[in-house]
């Protein structure tokens, strides 16, 4: 049961990590968003906690000595974690570039 919550929490926080910079980009200059940096930090933090939850799940599989489950899921967890990290960083870098460009004008 605990692993279900770790997976669900990790998925939801991963989505939050992607949605926050997208919200930053959609708001754009329309509202003169001054909290863009806070949303970017929250996005990176959500990504970090999501990845940490996956580590906790992997650790619980090791403690339970559930080697077959660990071997079945390890590659997928690594690949999905890499995608989460790369997309989160990319979205936040785009946000940074957009807001820096707009602040120079």
Coordinates of N, CA, C and O in Angstrom, one line a residue:
X1 N 0.8 -1.2 0.0 CA 0.0 0.0 0.0 C 0.9 1.3 0.0 O 0.5 2.2 -0.6
X2 N 2.0 1.2 0.7 CA 2.8 2.4 0.8 C 3.4 2.7 -0.5 O 3.6 3.9 -0.9
X3 N 3.7 1.7 -1.3 CA 4.3 2.0 -2.7 C 3.3 2.6 -3.6 O 3.7 3.4 -4.5
X4 N 2.1 2.4 -3.4 CA 1.0 3.0 -4.2 C 1.1 4.5 -4.0 O 1.0 5.3 -4.9
X5 N 1.2 4.9 -2.7 CA 1.2 6.4 -2.4 C 2.5 7.0 -2.9 O 2.5 8.2 -3.3
X6 N 3.6 6.3 -2.8 CA 4.9 6.8 -3.3 C 4.8 7.0 -4.8 O 5.2 8.1 -5.3
X7 N 4.2 6.1 -5.5 CA 4.1 6.2 -7.0 C 3.1 7.3 -7.4 O 3.4 8.1 -8.3
X8 N 2.0 7.4 -6.7 CA 1.0 8.4 -7.0 C 1.5 9.8 -6.7 O 1.4 10.7 -7.5
X9 N 2.2 9.9 -5.5 CA 2.8 11.2 -5.1 C 3.8 11.6 -6.1 O 3.9 12.8 -6.5
X10 N 4.7 10.7 -6.5 CA 5.7 11.0 -7.5 C 5.1 11.4 -8.8 O 5.6 12.4 -9.4
X11 N 4.1 10.8 -9.3 CA 3.5 11.2 -10.5 C 2.9 12.6 -10.4 O 3.1 13.4 -11.3
X12 N 2.1 12.8 -9.4 CA 1.5 14.1 -9.2 C 2.5 15.3 -9.1 O 2.4 16.3 -9.7
X13 N 3.6 15.0 -8.3 CA 4.6 16.1 -8.2 C 5.4 16.2 -9.5 O 5.8 17.4 -9.8
X14 N 5.5 15.2 -10.3 CA 6.2 15.3 -11.6 C 5.3 16.2 -12.5 O 5.8 17.0 -13.3
X15 N 4.0 16.0 -12.5 CA 3.1 16.8 -13.3 C 3.2 18.3 -12.8 O 3.2 19.2 -13.6
X16 N 3.2 18.5 -11.5 CA 3.3 19.9 -11.0 C 4.7 20.5 -11.4 O 4.7 21.7 -11.8
X17 N 5.7 19.7 -11.5 CA 7.0 20.2 -11.9 C 7.0 20.7 -13.4 O 7.7 21.6 -13.7
X18 N 6.1 20.1 -14.2 CA 6.0 20.5 -15.6 C 4.9 21.6 -15.7 O 5.1 22.5 -16.6
X19 N 3.9 21.6 -14.9 CA 2.8 22.6 -15.0 C 3.2 24.0 -14.6 O 2.8 25.0 -15.2
X20 N 4.0 24.1 -13.5 CA 4.4 25.4 -13.0 C 5.1 26.3 -14.0 O 4.8 27.4 -14.2
X21 N 6.2 25.7 -14.7 CA 6.8 26.6 -15.7 C 5.9 26.9 -16.9 O 6.0 27.9 -17.5
X22 N 5.0 25.9 -17.3 CA 4.0 26.2 -18.3 C 3.1 27.3 -18.0 O 2.8 28.2 -18.8
X23 N 2.7 27.3 -16.7 CA 1.8 28.4 -16.2 C 2.6 29.7 -16.3 O 2.0 30.7 -16.7
X24 N 3.9 29.7 -15.9 CA 4.7 30.9 -16.1 C 4.7 31.4 -17.5 O 4.6 32.6 -17.7
X25 N 4.9 30.5 -18.4 CA 5.0 30.9 -19.8 C 3.6 31.4 -20.4 O 3.6 32.3 -21.2
X26 N 2.5 30.8 -19.9 CA 1.2 31.2 -20.4 C 0.8 32.6 -19.8 O 0.3 33.4 -20.5
X27 N 1.1 32.8 -18.6 CA 0.8 34.1 -17.9 C 1.6 35.2 -18.7 O 1.1 36.2 -19.0
X28 N 2.9 34.9 -18.9 CA 3.7 35.8 -19.7 C 3.7 37.2 -19.2 O 3.7 37.5 -18.0
X29 N 3.7 38.1 -20.1 CA 3.7 39.6 -19.8 C 2.3 40.1 -19.5 O 2.1 41.2 -19.1
X30 N 1.3 39.3 -19.8 CA -0.1 39.8 -19.6 C -0.3 40.3 -18.2 O -0.9 41.4 -18.0
X31 N 0.1 39.6 -17.2 CA -0.2 40.0 -15.8 C 1.1 40.6 -15.2 O 1.1 40.8 -14.0
X32 N 2.1 40.8 -15.9 CA 3.4 41.3 -15.4 C 3.8 40.4 -14.2 O 4.0 40.9 -13.1
X33 N 3.8 39.2 -14.4 CA 4.1 38.2 -13.4 C 5.5 38.4 -12.7 O 6.5 38.3 -13.4
X34 N 5.4 38.8 -11.5 CA 6.7 39.0 -10.7 C 7.1 37.8 -9.9 O 8.1 37.8 -9.3
X35 N 6.2 36.8 -9.9 CA 6.5 35.6 -9.1 C 7.0 34.4 -9.9 O 7.0 33.3 -9.5
X36 N 7.5 34.7 -11.1 CA 8.0 33.7 -12.0 C 9.1 32.9 -11.3 O 9.2 31.7 -11.5
X37 N 10.0 33.5 -10.6 CA 11.2 32.8 -10.0 C 10.7 31.9 -8.9 O 11.2 30.8 -8.8
X38 N 9.7 32.3 -8.2 CA 9.1 31.4 -7.1 C 8.5 30.2 -7.7 O 8.7 29.1 -7.2
X39 N 7.8 30.4 -8.8 CA 7.2 29.2 -9.5 C 8.2 28.3 -10.1 O 8.1 27.1 -10.1
X40 N 9.3 28.8 -10.6 CA 10.4 28.0 -11.1 C 11.1 27.2 -10.0 O 11.4 26.0 -10.1
X41 N 11.3 27.9 -8.8 CA 11.9 27.1 -7.7 C 11.0 26.1 -7.2 O 11.4 24.9 -6.9
X42 N 9.7 26.3 -7.2 CA 8.7 25.3 -6.8 C 8.7 24.2 -7.8 O 8.5 23.0 -7.4
X43 N 8.9 24.5 -9.0 CA 8.9 23.4 -10.1 C 10.1 22.5 -9.9 O 9.9 21.3 -9.9
X44 N 11.3 23.1 -9.7 CA 12.5 22.3 -9.5 C 12.3 21.5 -8.2 O 12.7 20.3 -8.1
X45 N 11.8 22.1 -7.2 CA 11.6 21.4 -5.9 C 10.6 20.2 -6.0 O 10.8 19.1 -5.5
X46 N 9.5 20.4 -6.8 CA 8.6 19.3 -7.0 C 9.2 18.2 -7.8 O 9.0 17.0 -7.5
X47 N 10.1 18.5 -8.7 CA 10.8 17.5 -9.4 C 11.7 16.7 -8.5 O 11.8 15.5 -8.5
X48 N 12.4 17.4 -7.6 CA 13.4 16.8 -6.7 C 12.6 15.9 -5.7 O 13.1 14.7 -5.5
X49 N 11.5 16.3 -5.2 CA 10.7 15.5 -4.3 C 10.2 14.3 -5.0 O 10.1 13.1 -4.5
X50 N 9.7 14.4 -6.2 CA 9.2 13.3 -7.0 C 10.3 12.3 -7.2 O 10.0 11.1 -7.1
X51 N 11.5 12.7 -7.6 CA 12.6 11.8 -7.8 C 12.9 11.1 -6.4 O 13.2 9.9 -6.4
X52 N 12.9 11.8 -5.4 CA 13.2 11.3 -4.0 C 12.2 10.2 -3.7 O 12.5 9.2 -3.1
X53 N 10.9 10.4 -4.0 CA 9.9 9.4 -3.7 C 10.1 8.1 -4.5 O 9.9 7.0 -4.0
X54 N 10.7 8.2 -5.7 CA 11.0 7.0 -6.4 C 12.2 6.3 -5.8 O 12.2 5.1 -5.7
X55 N 13.1 7.1 -5.3 CA 14.2 6.4 -4.5 C 13.7 5.7 -3.3 O 14.2 4.6 -3.0
X56 N 12.8 6.3 -2.6 CA 12.2 5.7 -1.4 C 11.5 4.4 -1.8 O 11.5 3.4 -1.1
X57 N 10.8 4.4 -2.9 CA 10.1 3.2 -3.4 C 11.1 2.1 -3.7 O 10.9 0.9 -3.3
X58 N 12.2 2.5 -4.4 CA 13.2 1.5 -4.8 C 13.8 0.9 -3.5 O 14.0 -0.3 -3.4
X59 N 14.0 1.8 -2.5 CA 14.6 1.4 -1.2 C 13.7 0.4 -0.5 O 14.1 -0.6 0.1
X60 N 12.4 0.7 -0.6 CA 11.4 -0.2 0.1 C 11.4 -1.6 -0.6 O 11.2 -2.6 0.1
X61 N 11.6 -1.6 -1.9 CA 11.7 -2.9 -2.6 C 12.9 -3.7 -2.1 O 12.9 -4.9 -2.0
X62 N 14.0 -3.0 -2.0 CA 15.3 -3.6 -1.5 C 15.1 -4.2 -0.1 O 15.4 -5.3 0.2
X63 N 14.5 -3.4 0.8 CA 14.3 -3.8 2.2 C 13.3 -5.0 2.2 O 13.5 -5.9 3.1
X64 N 12.3 -5.1 1.3 CA 11.4 -6.2 1.3 C 12.0 -7.4 0.5 O 11.4 -8.5 0.5
X65 N 13.2 -7.2 0.0 CA 13.9 -8.2 -0.8 C 13.1 -8.7 -2.0 O 13.0 -9.9 -2.3
X66 N 12.3 -7.7 -2.6 CA 11.5 -8.0 -3.7 C 12.3 -7.8 -5.0 O 12.1 -6.9 -5.7
X67 N 13.3 -8.7 -5.2 CA 14.2 -8.5 -6.3 C 13.6 -8.6 -7.7 O 14.0 -7.9 -8.6
X68 N 12.6 -9.4 -7.8 CA 11.9 -9.5 -9.1 C 11.2 -8.2 -9.5 O 11.3 -7.7 -10.6
X69 N 10.5 -7.6 -8.5 CA 9.9 -6.3 -8.8 C 10.9 -5.2 -9.1 O 10.8 -4.4 -9.9
X70 N 12.0 -5.2 -8.3 CA 13.1 -4.3 -8.5 C 13.7 -4.4 -9.9 O 13.9 -3.4 -10.6
X71 N 14.0 -5.6 -10.3 CA 14.6 -5.9 -11.6 C 13.6 -5.5 -12.8 O 14.0 -5.0 -13.8
X72 N 12.3 -5.7 -12.5 CA 11.3 -5.4 -13.5 C 11.1 -3.9 -13.7 O 10.8 -3.4 -14.8
X73 N 11.3 -3.1 -12.7 CA 10.9 -1.7 -12.7 C 12.1 -0.8 -12.8 O 12.0 0.4 -13.1
X74 N 13.3 -1.3 -12.5 CA 14.5 -0.4 -12.4 C 14.8 0.4 -13.6 O 15.0 1.6 -13.6
X75 N 14.8 -0.2 -14.8 CA 15.1 0.5 -16.0 C 14.0 1.5 -16.4 O 14.4 2.6 -16.8
X76 N 12.8 1.2 -16.2 CA 11.7 2.1 -16.4 C 11.8 3.3 -15.5 O 11.6 4.5 -16.0
X77 N 12.1 3.1 -14.2 CA 12.2 4.2 -13.3 C 13.4 5.1 -13.7 O 13.3 6.3 -13.6
X78 N 14.5 4.5 -14.1 CA 15.6 5.4 -14.5 C 15.3 6.2 -15.7 O 15.5 7.4 -15.8
X79 N 14.7 5.6 -16.7 CA 14.3 6.3 -18.0 C 13.3 7.4 -17.7 O 13.4 8.5 -18.2
X80 N 12.2 7.1 -16.9 CA 11.2 8.1 -16.7 C 11.8 9.2 -15.8 O 11.4 10.4 -16.0
X81 N 12.6 8.9 -14.9 CA 13.3 9.9 -14.0 C 14.1 10.9 -14.9 O 14.1 12.1 -14.7
X82 N 14.8 10.3 -15.8 CA 15.7 11.1 -16.7 C 14.8 12.1 -17.5 O 15.1 13.3 -17.7
X83 N 13.7 11.6 -18.1 CA 12.8 12.4 -18.9 C 12.2 13.5 -18.0 O 12.1 14.7 -18.4
X84 N 11.8 13.2 -16.8 CA 11.2 14.2 -15.8 C 12.3 15.3 -15.6 O 11.9 16.5 -15.7
X85 N 13.5 14.9 -15.3 CA 14.5 15.9 -15.0 C 14.9 16.7 -16.2 O 14.9 18.0 -16.1
X86 N 15.0 16.1 -17.4 CA 15.4 16.9 -18.6 C 14.3 17.9 -19.0 O 14.5 19.0 -19.3
X87 N 13.0 17.4 -18.9 CA 11.9 18.3 -19.3 C 11.7 19.4 -18.3 O 11.5 20.6 -18.7
X88 N 11.9 19.1 -17.0 CA 11.7 20.1 -16.0 C 12.8 21.2 -16.1 O 12.5 22.4 -16.1
X89 N 14.0 20.8 -16.3 CA 15.1 21.7 -16.5 C 14.9 22.6 -17.8 O 15.1 23.8 -17.8
X90 N 14.5 21.9 -18.9 CA 14.3 22.6 -20.1 C 13.2 23.7 -20.0 O 13.4 24.8 -20.4
X91 N 12.1 23.3 -19.4 CA 11.0 24.2 -19.2 C 11.4 25.4 -18.4 O 11.0 26.6 -18.6
X92 N 12.2 25.2 -17.3 CA 12.6 26.3 -16.4 C 13.6 27.1 -17.1 O 13.7 28.4 -16.8
X93 N 14.5 26.6 -17.9 CA 15.5 27.4 -18.6 C 14.8 28.3 -19.7 O 15.1 29.5 -19.8
X94 N 13.8 27.7 -20.3 CA 13.0 28.5 -21.3 C 12.3 29.7 -20.5 O 12.3 30.8 -21.0
X95 N 11.7 29.4 -19.4 CA 11.1 30.4 -18.6 C 12.1 31.5 -18.2 O 11.8 32.7 -18.3
X96 N 13.3 31.1 -17.8 CA 14.3 32.0 -17.4 C 14.7 32.9 -18.6 O 14.8 34.2 -18.5
X97 N 14.9 32.3 -19.8 CA 15.3 33.1 -20.9 C 14.1 34.1 -21.3 O 14.4 35.3 -21.6
X98 N 12.9 33.6 -21.3 CA 11.8 34.5 -21.6 C 11.7 35.7 -20.7 O 11.5 36.9 -21.1
X99 N 11.8 35.4 -19.4 CA 11.6 36.5 -18.4 C 12.8 37.4 -18.4 O 12.7 38.6 -18.2
X100 N 14.0 36.9 -18.6 CA 15.2 37.7 -18.7 C 15.1 38.6 -19.9 O 15.5 39.8 -19.9
X101 N 14.7 38.1 -21.1 CA 14.6 38.8 -22.3 C 13.5 40.0 -22.1 O 13.8 41.1 -22.6
X102 N 12.4 39.7 -21.4 CA 11.4 40.7 -21.2 C 11.8 41.7 -20.2 O 11.4 42.9 -20.3
X103 N 12.7 41.4 -19.3 CA 13.1 42.4 -18.3 C 14.2 43.3 -18.9 O 14.4 44.4 -18.4
X104 N 14.8 43.0 -20.0 CA 15.8 43.8 -20.6 C 15.2 44.9 -21.4 O 15.7 46.0 -21.6
X105 N 14.0 44.6 -21.9 CA 13.3 45.6 -22.8 C 12.9 46.9 -22.1 O 12.7 47.0 -21.0

